[in-house]
XYZ file of C-alpha atoms in Angstrom:
353
model
C 44.334 62.677 90.590
C 46.355 63.848 87.615
C 45.104 67.350 88.080
C 46.026 67.283 91.733
C 49.417 65.765 90.968
C 50.018 68.341 88.267
C 49.066 71.121 90.628
C 51.376 69.717 93.295
C 54.160 69.345 90.781
C 53.604 72.908 89.597
C 53.641 74.166 93.158
C 56.818 72.223 93.827
C 58.490 73.712 90.760
C 57.464 77.192 91.815
C 58.807 76.519 95.295
C 62.119 75.249 93.968
C 62.338 78.182 91.581
C 61.730 80.621 94.403
C 64.346 78.904 96.527
C 66.884 79.021 93.720
C 66.121 82.691 93.134
C 66.539 83.420 96.829
C 69.992 81.814 96.722
C 71.116 83.842 93.709
C 73.724 86.326 94.986
C 72.904 89.991 94.607
C 75.952 91.277 96.478
C 79.686 90.630 96.515
C 81.391 91.495 99.819
C 84.944 92.784 99.292
C 87.377 93.344 102.194
C 90.035 95.675 100.817
C 92.679 98.267 101.537
C 91.381 101.842 101.306
C 91.392 103.528 97.879
C 92.557 100.332 96.218
C 89.821 99.508 93.706
C 88.889 101.658 90.730
C 85.204 102.637 91.143
C 84.766 102.365 87.376
C 86.022 98.780 87.324
C 83.763 97.906 90.244
C 80.792 99.499 88.490
C 81.492 97.521 85.300
C 81.573 94.279 87.295
C 78.270 95.189 88.942
C 76.669 95.844 85.555
C 77.956 92.667 83.930
C 76.916 90.378 86.783
C 73.858 92.252 88.005
C 75.150 92.560 91.574
C 76.260 95.191 94.050
C 79.840 95.213 95.385
C 79.896 96.109 99.071
C 83.357 97.132 100.264
C 84.742 97.167 103.797
C 88.247 98.355 104.566
C 91.305 97.521 106.684
C 94.568 99.417 107.200
C 96.956 96.554 108.001
C 97.290 92.838 107.381
C 97.105 92.255 111.123
C 93.732 94.019 111.258
C 92.481 91.980 108.308
C 93.640 88.709 109.886
C 91.967 89.516 113.213
C 88.695 90.321 111.463
C 88.683 87.013 109.594
C 89.503 85.084 112.777
C 86.564 86.781 114.478
C 84.110 85.392 111.900
C 84.841 87.567 108.909
C 85.730 84.501 106.870
C 81.975 83.911 106.636
C 81.131 87.565 105.924
C 83.389 88.426 102.978
C 83.651 86.952 99.498
C 87.051 88.370 98.512
C 89.905 89.646 100.670
C 93.194 91.335 99.653
C 96.084 90.028 101.798
C 99.731 90.879 101.179
C 101.876 87.987 99.978
C 103.490 86.897 103.254
C 100.090 86.692 104.952
C 98.730 84.129 102.498
C 100.466 81.148 104.211
C 99.196 82.366 107.586
C 95.645 82.487 106.287
C 96.021 79.004 104.827
C 97.476 77.608 108.060
C 94.646 79.168 110.070
C 92.014 77.699 107.732
C 90.722 81.170 106.802
C 90.887 81.006 102.985
C 89.851 78.326 100.506
C 91.508 76.837 97.395
C 90.614 78.717 94.227
C 90.230 75.632 92.058
C 90.376 75.732 88.268
C 87.687 78.349 87.669
C 89.981 81.401 87.623
C 90.433 82.781 84.109
C 93.355 85.005 83.096
C 96.332 83.654 85.023
C 98.188 83.467 81.710
C 98.219 87.276 81.688
C 100.601 87.419 84.671
C 104.326 88.081 84.322
C 106.511 85.009 84.936
C 108.025 86.725 87.999
C 104.612 86.646 89.693
C 103.648 83.054 88.902
C 104.224 80.208 91.373
C 105.490 82.564 94.091
C 107.168 81.221 97.215
C 104.187 82.223 99.363
C 101.794 80.185 97.170
C 103.935 77.928 94.961
C 101.018 76.021 93.438
C 98.943 79.178 92.830
C 96.305 77.391 94.881
C 94.973 80.107 97.178
C 95.741 83.537 95.727
C 96.102 85.658 92.595
C 98.447 88.677 92.430
C 96.528 91.954 92.188
C 98.944 94.893 92.567
C 102.468 95.332 93.901
C 104.525 98.104 95.430
C 107.488 98.900 97.634
C 107.960 100.039 101.220
C 110.087 103.087 101.865
C 110.358 106.457 103.561
C 108.177 109.500 102.932
C 109.585 112.830 104.106
C 109.034 116.589 104.117
C 111.420 118.193 101.604
C 111.244 121.551 103.390
C 112.865 119.919 106.427
C 115.088 117.297 104.781
C 116.205 118.817 101.502
C 118.414 115.977 100.263
C 118.547 113.093 102.751
C 120.664 110.011 102.191
C 118.478 107.194 100.918
C 118.852 105.199 104.096
C 116.828 103.868 107.006
C 119.120 106.069 109.120
C 116.673 108.949 108.622
C 114.436 107.106 111.073
C 116.825 104.870 112.996
C 119.925 107.009 113.626
C 119.571 109.816 116.213
C 122.664 111.513 114.776
C 121.051 111.787 111.343
C 117.703 112.954 112.742
C 118.176 114.191 116.312
C 115.030 116.278 116.728
C 112.511 116.124 113.866
C 109.397 114.043 114.697
C 109.030 110.755 112.841
C 106.637 107.784 112.790
C 106.991 104.070 112.146
C 104.605 101.692 110.442
C 102.147 99.997 112.784
C 100.482 96.624 112.428
C 102.556 93.524 111.785
C 106.099 93.685 113.256
C 107.726 92.090 110.211
C 108.148 95.407 108.419
C 109.427 97.041 111.596
C 112.017 94.334 112.204
C 112.769 94.044 108.483
C 113.830 97.680 108.227
C 115.949 97.380 111.383
C 117.590 94.213 110.048
C 118.254 95.837 106.675
C 119.819 98.887 108.337
C 122.087 96.646 110.408
C 123.244 94.782 107.306
C 121.255 91.576 107.780
C 118.773 92.086 104.959
C 115.113 93.036 105.042
C 114.220 89.348 104.891
C 116.291 88.355 107.928
C 115.002 85.412 109.975
C 117.914 84.494 112.254
C 117.337 84.730 116.000
C 120.496 86.745 116.711
C 119.642 89.214 113.930
C 116.159 89.667 115.369
C 117.541 90.250 118.859
C 119.840 92.959 117.493
C 116.901 94.453 115.601
C 114.751 94.381 118.751
C 117.402 96.362 120.649
C 117.523 98.977 117.899
C 113.725 99.173 117.747
C 113.504 99.608 121.525
C 116.072 102.416 121.459
C 114.248 104.081 118.566
C 110.863 103.975 120.286
C 112.317 105.743 123.326
C 113.772 108.648 121.392
C 112.004 111.931 122.262
C 111.168 112.709 118.619
C 109.456 109.351 117.957
C 105.803 110.341 117.515
C 104.255 106.859 117.416
C 102.994 104.256 114.961
C 100.883 105.118 111.930
C 99.545 103.175 108.987
C 100.729 104.124 105.515
C 98.033 106.649 104.618
C 97.884 108.246 108.077
C 101.666 108.677 108.017
C 101.445 110.671 104.786
C 98.675 112.906 106.118
C 100.600 113.546 109.337
C 103.589 114.820 107.373
C 101.369 116.972 105.153
C 99.923 118.575 108.305
C 103.345 119.067 109.871
C 102.691 116.661 112.745
C 105.685 114.546 111.702
C 108.477 115.038 109.173
C 109.352 111.490 108.079
C 107.683 108.082 108.217
C 107.350 104.656 106.620
C 104.836 104.289 103.806
C 104.048 102.401 100.611
C 105.014 103.905 97.266
C 101.586 103.995 95.641
C 99.881 105.662 98.603
C 101.993 108.800 98.226
C 101.749 108.832 94.418
C 97.956 108.622 94.700
C 97.764 111.611 97.028
C 100.233 113.747 95.126
C 98.243 113.271 91.930
C 94.929 113.935 93.684
C 95.993 116.992 95.707
C 99.423 118.330 94.654
C 98.896 121.517 96.621
C 98.671 119.501 99.832
C 101.220 116.760 99.193
C 103.582 118.378 96.690
C 106.335 118.971 99.262
C 106.484 115.263 100.163
C 108.896 112.837 98.509
C 109.599 109.115 98.764
C 112.700 106.938 98.524
C 113.638 103.280 98.803
C 116.430 102.856 101.378
C 119.673 101.662 99.835
C 120.070 98.977 102.512
C 117.053 97.196 101.032
C 113.322 97.067 101.604
C 110.101 95.179 100.994
C 108.560 94.210 97.685
C 104.934 93.641 98.596
C 102.422 91.848 96.383
C 98.798 92.292 97.353
C 96.686 89.336 96.330
C 93.072 88.346 95.830
C 91.826 85.413 97.916
C 88.495 83.882 98.934
C 87.690 83.399 102.643
C 86.966 79.861 103.799
C 83.230 80.356 104.342
C 82.599 83.049 101.738
C 78.842 83.461 101.183
C 79.227 83.713 97.380
C 82.324 81.730 96.310
C 81.243 81.350 92.660
C 80.756 85.093 92.318
C 84.079 85.637 94.084
C 85.835 83.557 91.426
C 84.076 85.539 88.708
C 85.325 88.746 90.352
C 88.944 87.553 90.484
C 88.801 86.495 86.831
C 87.295 89.879 85.969
C 90.182 91.681 87.694
C 92.700 89.616 85.696
C 91.424 90.972 82.391
C 94.158 93.245 80.983
C 91.951 96.310 80.683
C 90.768 95.984 84.274
C 94.260 95.289 85.620
C 95.536 98.406 83.844
C 92.710 100.570 85.165
C 93.251 99.236 88.693
C 96.960 100.075 88.622
C 96.348 103.516 87.126
C 93.720 104.323 89.729
C 95.670 103.125 92.767
C 99.096 104.296 91.520
C 100.459 100.833 92.270
C 102.255 98.543 89.850
C 100.574 95.707 88.015
C 101.874 92.111 87.815
C 99.749 91.672 84.678
C 101.958 91.398 81.571
C 99.035 91.790 79.188
C 98.053 95.066 80.881
C 101.411 96.803 80.315
C 100.626 98.223 76.831
C 97.550 99.908 78.319
C 99.531 101.882 80.949
C 101.237 105.245 80.647
C 104.996 105.095 80.124
C 106.045 105.754 83.731
C 103.762 103.149 85.290
C 104.548 100.658 82.536
C 108.274 100.979 83.244
C 107.806 100.817 87.024
C 105.651 97.696 86.745
C 108.364 95.710 84.976
C 110.362 94.289 87.869
C 113.974 95.090 86.906
C 117.172 93.334 87.944
C 118.190 96.431 89.915
C 114.919 96.339 91.845
C 115.294 92.615 92.478
C 118.711 93.252 94.053
C 117.307 95.809 96.487
C 113.796 94.540 97.162
C 112.695 91.292 98.801
C 109.343 89.939 99.944
C 108.737 89.746 103.676
C 109.769 86.235 104.774
C 107.146 83.616 105.544
C 107.042 82.819 109.241
C 105.085 80.260 111.184
C 105.034 78.343 114.433
C 107.841 78.995 116.899
C 109.559 81.425 114.565
C 106.519 83.659 114.277
C 105.929 83.420 118.021
C 109.533 84.513 118.689
C 109.183 87.542 116.413
C 105.976 88.617 118.129
C 107.548 88.104 121.551
C 110.592 90.219 120.646
C 108.342 92.909 119.161
C 106.260 93.065 122.356
C 109.388 93.292 124.483
C 110.859 96.015 122.285
C 107.699 98.098 122.556
C 107.403 97.665 126.323
C 110.978 98.172 127.457
Protein backbone atom coordinates (compact mmCIF):
# COMPACT_ATOMS: atom_id res chain seq x y z
CA UNK A 1 0.00 0.00 0.00
CA UNK A 2 2.79 2.41 0.83
CA UNK A 3 4.47 1.67 -2.45
CA UNK A 4 1.25 2.28 -4.32
CA UNK A 5 0.57 5.45 -2.35
CA UNK A 6 4.10 6.65 -2.96
CA UNK A 7 3.76 5.95 -6.65
CA UNK A 8 0.44 7.79 -6.75
CA UNK A 9 1.91 10.68 -4.83
CA UNK A 10 4.89 10.77 -7.19
CA UNK A 11 2.59 10.71 -10.19
CA UNK A 12 0.51 13.49 -8.67
CA UNK A 13 3.61 15.61 -8.09
CA UNK A 14 4.74 15.05 -11.65
CA UNK A 15 1.29 15.99 -12.88
CA UNK A 16 1.21 19.16 -10.82
CA UNK A 17 4.73 20.02 -11.93
CA UNK A 18 3.78 19.56 -15.56
CA UNK A 19 0.70 21.71 -15.08
CA UNK A 20 2.71 24.45 -13.43
CA UNK A 21 5.27 24.31 -16.22
CA UNK A 22 2.52 24.53 -18.82
CA UNK A 23 1.23 27.69 -17.14
CA UNK A 24 4.65 29.36 -17.08
CA UNK A 25 4.52 32.20 -19.62
CA UNK A 26 6.92 31.98 -22.53
CA UNK A 27 5.59 35.03 -24.37
CA UNK A 28 4.65 38.61 -23.54
CA UNK A 29 2.10 40.15 -25.93
CA UNK A 30 2.69 43.89 -26.42
CA UNK A 31 0.21 46.13 -28.27
CA UNK A 32 2.19 49.22 -29.23
CA UNK A 33 2.58 52.16 -31.56
CA UNK A 34 4.88 51.45 -34.52
CA UNK A 35 8.63 51.99 -34.04
CA UNK A 36 8.13 52.79 -30.37
CA UNK A 37 10.19 50.17 -28.54
CA UNK A 38 13.95 49.82 -28.77
CA UNK A 39 14.69 46.31 -30.12
CA UNK A 40 17.75 46.14 -27.86
CA UNK A 41 15.69 46.83 -24.75
CA UNK A 42 13.13 44.24 -25.81
CA UNK A 43 15.89 41.70 -26.42
CA UNK A 44 17.38 42.34 -22.97
CA UNK A 45 13.98 41.77 -21.36
CA UNK A 46 13.59 38.52 -23.30
CA UNK A 47 17.00 37.32 -22.12
CA UNK A 48 16.47 38.23 -18.48
CA UNK A 49 13.03 36.63 -18.23
CA UNK A 50 13.47 33.80 -20.71
CA UNK A 51 10.47 34.83 -22.82
CA UNK A 52 9.65 36.13 -26.27
CA UNK A 53 8.01 39.55 -26.72
CA UNK A 54 5.41 39.44 -29.49
CA UNK A 55 4.44 42.91 -30.70
CA UNK A 56 1.31 43.99 -32.55
CA UNK A 57 0.78 47.56 -33.67
CA UNK A 58 -1.89 50.28 -33.88
CA UNK A 59 -1.80 53.74 -35.47
CA UNK A 60 -4.36 55.59 -33.33
CA UNK A 61 -5.88 55.40 -29.87
CA UNK A 62 -9.27 54.83 -31.45
CA UNK A 63 -7.94 51.76 -33.28
CA UNK A 64 -6.38 50.46 -30.07
CA UNK A 65 -9.61 50.97 -28.12
CA UNK A 66 -11.70 49.18 -30.75
CA UNK A 67 -9.32 46.22 -30.73
CA UNK A 68 -9.53 45.86 -26.96
CA UNK A 69 -13.33 46.11 -27.03
CA UNK A 70 -13.39 43.34 -29.62
CA UNK A 71 -11.62 40.92 -27.26
CA UNK A 72 -8.08 42.21 -27.37
CA UNK A 73 -8.15 42.78 -23.62
CA UNK A 74 -7.71 39.01 -23.32
CA UNK A 75 -5.04 38.80 -26.04
CA UNK A 76 -2.47 41.39 -24.95
CA UNK A 77 -0.40 41.71 -21.79
CA UNK A 78 0.66 45.35 -22.14
CA UNK A 79 -0.88 48.18 -24.15
CA UNK A 80 0.37 51.76 -24.72
CA UNK A 81 -2.55 54.24 -24.57
CA UNK A 82 -2.13 58.01 -24.63
CA UNK A 83 -3.00 59.78 -21.39
CA UNK A 84 -6.55 60.94 -22.14
CA UNK A 85 -7.56 57.42 -23.19
CA UNK A 86 -6.68 55.89 -19.83
CA UNK A 87 -9.96 57.00 -18.14
CA UNK A 88 -11.92 55.66 -21.11
CA UNK A 89 -10.24 52.29 -20.80
CA UNK A 90 -10.94 52.25 -17.07
CA UNK A 91 -14.60 53.21 -17.56
CA UNK A 92 -15.01 50.49 -20.20
CA UNK A 93 -13.45 47.87 -17.91
CA UNK A 94 -10.63 47.20 -20.40
CA UNK A 95 -7.57 47.64 -18.15
CA UNK A 96 -6.78 46.42 -14.65
CA UNK A 97 -5.23 48.07 -11.56
CA UNK A 98 -1.46 47.74 -11.46
CA UNK A 99 -1.24 47.06 -7.74
CA UNK A 100 1.94 47.53 -5.73
CA UNK A 101 4.24 45.33 -7.80
CA UNK A 102 5.56 48.06 -10.13
CA UNK A 103 9.15 49.00 -9.31
CA UNK A 104 10.74 52.30 -10.36
CA UNK A 105 7.97 54.87 -10.04
CA UNK A 106 10.35 56.94 -7.91
CA UNK A 107 12.39 57.55 -11.07
CA UNK A 108 9.63 59.68 -12.62
CA UNK A 109 9.71 63.47 -12.67
CA UNK A 110 7.23 65.11 -10.27
CA UNK A 111 5.37 66.61 -13.25
CA UNK A 112 4.43 63.10 -14.40
CA UNK A 113 3.32 61.67 -11.06
CA UNK A 114 -0.35 61.60 -10.00
CA UNK A 115 -1.54 62.99 -13.34
CA UNK A 116 -5.11 64.18 -13.80
CA UNK A 117 -5.91 61.22 -16.06
CA UNK A 118 -4.81 58.73 -13.36
CA UNK A 119 -4.51 60.68 -10.10
CA UNK A 120 -3.81 57.64 -7.92
CA UNK A 121 -1.31 56.12 -10.38
CA UNK A 122 -3.57 53.09 -10.24
CA UNK A 123 -3.83 52.00 -13.88
CA UNK A 124 -0.91 53.40 -15.87
CA UNK A 125 2.77 54.33 -15.88
CA UNK A 126 4.17 57.12 -18.11
CA UNK A 127 6.41 55.75 -20.86
CA UNK A 128 7.30 58.54 -23.31
CA UNK A 129 5.89 61.97 -24.11
CA UNK A 130 5.78 64.30 -27.09
CA UNK A 131 3.93 67.16 -28.71
CA UNK A 132 1.48 67.51 -31.59
CA UNK A 133 2.25 70.02 -34.30
CA UNK A 134 2.59 70.66 -38.01
CA UNK A 135 5.07 69.03 -40.38
CA UNK A 136 5.66 70.83 -43.67
CA UNK A 137 7.74 70.86 -46.85
CA UNK A 138 10.33 73.66 -46.61
CA UNK A 139 10.66 73.85 -50.39
CA UNK A 140 7.02 74.95 -50.57
CA UNK A 141 6.65 76.87 -47.30
CA UNK A 142 10.02 78.47 -46.67
CA UNK A 143 9.20 80.31 -43.44
CA UNK A 144 5.57 79.80 -42.40
CA UNK A 145 4.07 81.46 -39.35
CA UNK A 146 3.96 78.98 -36.49
CA UNK A 147 0.19 78.79 -36.54
CA UNK A 148 -2.63 76.36 -37.20
CA UNK A 149 -3.56 78.78 -40.00
CA UNK A 150 -1.24 76.85 -42.33
CA UNK A 151 -3.93 74.17 -42.33
CA UNK A 152 -7.08 76.02 -41.32
CA UNK A 153 -6.93 79.35 -43.19
CA UNK A 154 -7.53 79.22 -46.97
CA UNK A 155 -5.90 82.64 -47.34
CA UNK A 156 -2.65 81.37 -45.82
CA UNK A 157 -2.69 78.14 -47.83
CA UNK A 158 -5.07 78.51 -50.78
CA UNK A 159 -3.83 75.69 -53.01
CA UNK A 160 -1.15 73.42 -51.52
CA UNK A 161 -2.48 69.97 -50.51
CA UNK A 162 -2.63 69.26 -46.79
CA UNK A 163 -3.81 66.45 -44.49
CA UNK A 164 -5.31 66.28 -41.01
CA UNK A 165 -4.80 63.71 -38.30
CA UNK A 166 -7.29 60.84 -38.38
CA UNK A 167 -8.54 58.71 -35.52
CA UNK A 168 -9.97 60.34 -32.42
CA UNK A 169 -11.64 63.73 -33.06
CA UNK A 170 -10.21 65.34 -29.93
CA UNK A 171 -7.01 66.40 -31.67
CA UNK A 172 -8.98 67.66 -34.66
CA UNK A 173 -11.32 69.74 -32.53
CA UNK A 174 -8.49 70.74 -30.18
CA UNK A 175 -6.50 72.36 -32.98
CA UNK A 176 -9.60 74.15 -34.28
CA UNK A 177 -10.43 75.39 -30.78
CA UNK A 178 -6.86 76.56 -30.22
CA UNK A 179 -6.85 78.44 -33.54
CA UNK A 180 -10.11 80.16 -32.62
CA UNK A 181 -8.70 81.27 -29.27
CA UNK A 182 -10.50 78.78 -27.03
CA UNK A 183 -7.51 76.64 -26.12
CA UNK A 184 -6.52 73.18 -27.26
CA UNK A 185 -8.23 71.75 -24.18
CA UNK A 186 -11.60 73.39 -24.85
CA UNK A 187 -14.68 71.50 -23.63
CA UNK A 188 -17.50 74.05 -23.88
CA UNK A 189 -20.41 73.21 -26.18
CA UNK A 190 -20.40 76.57 -27.98
CA UNK A 191 -16.64 76.33 -28.58
CA UNK A 192 -17.07 72.85 -30.04
CA UNK A 193 -19.87 74.02 -32.32
CA UNK A 194 -17.63 76.81 -33.63
CA UNK A 195 -14.82 74.30 -34.08
CA UNK A 196 -17.15 71.91 -35.93
CA UNK A 197 -18.08 74.67 -38.40
CA UNK A 198 -14.41 75.41 -39.05
CA UNK A 199 -13.61 71.72 -39.45
CA UNK A 200 -16.48 71.26 -41.90
CA UNK A 201 -15.32 74.22 -43.99
CA UNK A 202 -11.75 72.91 -43.94
CA UNK A 203 -12.72 69.42 -45.08
CA UNK A 204 -14.53 70.88 -48.10
CA UNK A 205 -11.59 72.91 -49.33
CA UNK A 206 -10.29 71.60 -52.69
CA UNK A 207 -6.72 71.19 -51.40
CA UNK A 208 -7.70 69.05 -48.39
CA UNK A 209 -6.25 65.64 -49.28
CA UNK A 210 -7.80 63.59 -46.46
CA UNK A 211 -6.95 62.15 -43.05
CA UNK A 212 -3.65 60.44 -42.28
CA UNK A 213 -2.04 59.07 -39.16
CA UNK A 214 1.18 60.66 -37.95
CA UNK A 215 3.68 58.46 -39.78
CA UNK A 216 1.68 58.28 -43.02
CA UNK A 217 1.39 62.08 -43.03
CA UNK A 218 5.17 62.42 -42.93
CA UNK A 219 5.67 59.93 -45.75
CA UNK A 220 3.05 61.66 -47.89
CA UNK A 221 4.91 64.96 -47.62
CA UNK A 222 8.24 63.28 -48.38
CA UNK A 223 6.69 61.85 -51.56
CA UNK A 224 5.13 65.17 -52.55
CA UNK A 225 1.56 63.92 -52.18
CA UNK A 226 0.84 66.63 -49.59
CA UNK A 227 2.79 69.66 -48.38
CA UNK A 228 1.67 70.07 -44.76
CA UNK A 229 -0.01 67.90 -42.14
CA UNK A 230 -0.46 67.17 -38.44
CA UNK A 231 2.07 64.87 -36.80
CA UNK A 232 3.84 64.07 -33.54
CA UNK A 233 7.28 65.52 -32.88
CA UNK A 234 9.20 62.29 -32.35
CA UNK A 235 7.88 60.62 -35.50
CA UNK A 236 9.55 63.21 -37.73
CA UNK A 237 12.77 63.28 -35.69
CA UNK A 238 13.00 59.49 -35.98
CA UNK A 239 12.68 59.57 -39.76
CA UNK A 240 15.03 62.48 -40.29
CA UNK A 241 17.74 60.71 -38.31
CA UNK A 242 17.13 57.40 -40.10
CA UNK A 243 16.92 58.76 -43.66
CA UNK A 244 18.00 62.42 -43.91
CA UNK A 245 18.14 62.23 -47.69
CA UNK A 246 14.42 61.44 -47.79
CA UNK A 247 13.11 63.58 -44.95
CA UNK A 248 15.70 66.36 -44.72
CA UNK A 249 13.46 68.95 -46.39
CA UNK A 250 10.71 68.46 -43.79
CA UNK A 251 10.42 70.60 -40.66
CA UNK A 252 8.12 70.71 -37.65
CA UNK A 253 6.69 73.45 -35.45
CA UNK A 254 4.36 73.79 -32.48
CA UNK A 255 1.57 76.27 -33.31
CA UNK A 256 1.73 79.41 -31.19
CA UNK A 257 -1.99 79.17 -30.40
CA UNK A 258 -1.26 76.05 -28.36
CA UNK A 259 -1.24 72.30 -28.88
CA UNK A 260 -1.25 68.89 -27.24
CA UNK A 261 1.22 67.50 -24.75
CA UNK A 262 0.71 63.76 -25.08
CA UNK A 263 1.97 61.20 -22.58
CA UNK A 264 1.95 57.62 -23.79
CA UNK A 265 1.54 55.17 -20.94
CA UNK A 266 1.97 51.50 -20.15
CA UNK A 267 -1.14 49.65 -18.96
CA UNK A 268 -2.30 46.06 -18.52
CA UNK A 269 -5.52 44.89 -20.22
CA UNK A 270 -8.26 43.54 -17.97
CA UNK A 271 -7.89 39.89 -19.00
CA UNK A 272 -4.19 39.89 -19.86
CA UNK A 273 -2.94 36.30 -20.21
CA UNK A 274 0.30 37.03 -18.30
CA UNK A 275 -0.33 39.86 -15.81
CA UNK A 276 2.67 39.04 -13.58
CA UNK A 277 5.02 39.15 -16.55
CA UNK A 278 3.34 42.37 -17.69
CA UNK A 279 4.18 44.00 -14.35
CA UNK A 280 7.76 42.79 -14.66
CA UNK A 281 7.92 44.37 -18.12
CA UNK A 282 6.62 47.74 -16.90
CA UNK A 283 9.12 47.74 -14.03
CA UNK A 284 11.87 46.84 -16.49
CA UNK A 285 10.96 49.82 -18.70
CA UNK A 286 11.14 52.15 -15.67
CA UNK A 287 14.81 51.36 -15.10
CA UNK A 288 16.78 54.52 -15.99
CA UNK A 289 19.00 52.84 -18.55
CA UNK A 290 16.01 51.33 -20.35
CA UNK A 291 14.00 54.55 -20.22
CA UNK A 292 16.94 56.43 -21.73
CA UNK A 293 17.43 53.87 -24.49
CA UNK A 294 13.70 53.91 -25.27
CA UNK A 295 13.64 57.70 -25.62
CA UNK A 296 16.82 57.74 -27.72
CA UNK A 297 15.48 55.07 -30.04
CA UNK A 298 12.02 56.56 -30.54
CA UNK A 299 13.16 60.21 -30.55
CA UNK A 300 10.48 60.97 -27.96
CA UNK A 301 11.00 62.58 -24.58
CA UNK A 302 11.27 60.64 -21.35
CA UNK A 303 9.32 61.39 -18.14
CA UNK A 304 12.02 59.48 -16.24
CA UNK A 305 14.12 61.87 -14.12
CA UNK A 306 16.76 59.24 -13.38
CA UNK A 307 17.25 58.64 -17.12
CA UNK A 308 18.14 62.26 -17.97
CA UNK A 309 21.91 61.98 -17.31
CA UNK A 310 22.04 59.09 -19.78
CA UNK A 311 20.60 61.13 -22.70
CA UNK A 312 22.39 63.35 -25.19
CA UNK A 313 22.18 67.07 -24.46
CA UNK A 314 19.37 67.91 -26.90
CA UNK A 315 17.03 65.14 -25.78
CA UNK A 316 17.87 65.76 -22.13
CA UNK A 317 16.89 69.42 -22.48
CA UNK A 318 13.73 68.63 -24.46
CA UNK A 319 12.62 66.05 -21.89
CA UNK A 320 12.62 68.56 -19.04
CA UNK A 321 9.16 70.08 -19.28
CA UNK A 322 9.84 73.84 -19.11
CA UNK A 323 7.56 76.63 -17.95
CA UNK A 324 7.41 77.95 -21.52
CA UNK A 325 6.25 74.56 -22.78
CA UNK A 326 3.68 74.31 -20.00
CA UNK A 327 2.20 77.64 -21.11
CA UNK A 328 1.75 76.45 -24.69
CA UNK A 329 1.04 72.75 -24.30
CA UNK A 330 -1.89 71.03 -22.59
CA UNK A 331 -3.06 67.43 -22.37
CA UNK A 332 -6.17 66.50 -24.31
CA UNK A 333 -9.12 66.90 -21.90
CA UNK A 334 -10.76 63.85 -20.37
CA UNK A 335 -14.25 63.33 -21.74
CA UNK A 336 -16.93 60.85 -20.84
CA UNK A 337 -20.65 60.25 -21.03
CA UNK A 338 -22.78 62.91 -22.69
CA UNK A 339 -19.80 65.16 -23.29
CA UNK A 340 -17.91 62.53 -25.25
CA UNK A 341 -21.06 61.61 -27.15
CA UNK A 342 -21.58 65.27 -28.12
CA UNK A 343 -18.02 65.58 -29.43
CA UNK A 344 -18.39 62.44 -31.53
CA UNK A 345 -21.74 63.63 -32.85
CA UNK A 346 -20.32 67.03 -33.86
CA UNK A 347 -17.31 65.34 -35.47
CA UNK A 348 -19.57 63.06 -37.52
CA UNK A 349 -21.69 66.00 -38.62
CA UNK A 350 -18.63 68.04 -39.55
CA UNK A 351 -17.27 65.23 -41.70
CA UNK A 352 -20.59 64.56 -43.43
CA UNK A 353 -21.80 68.07 -44.18
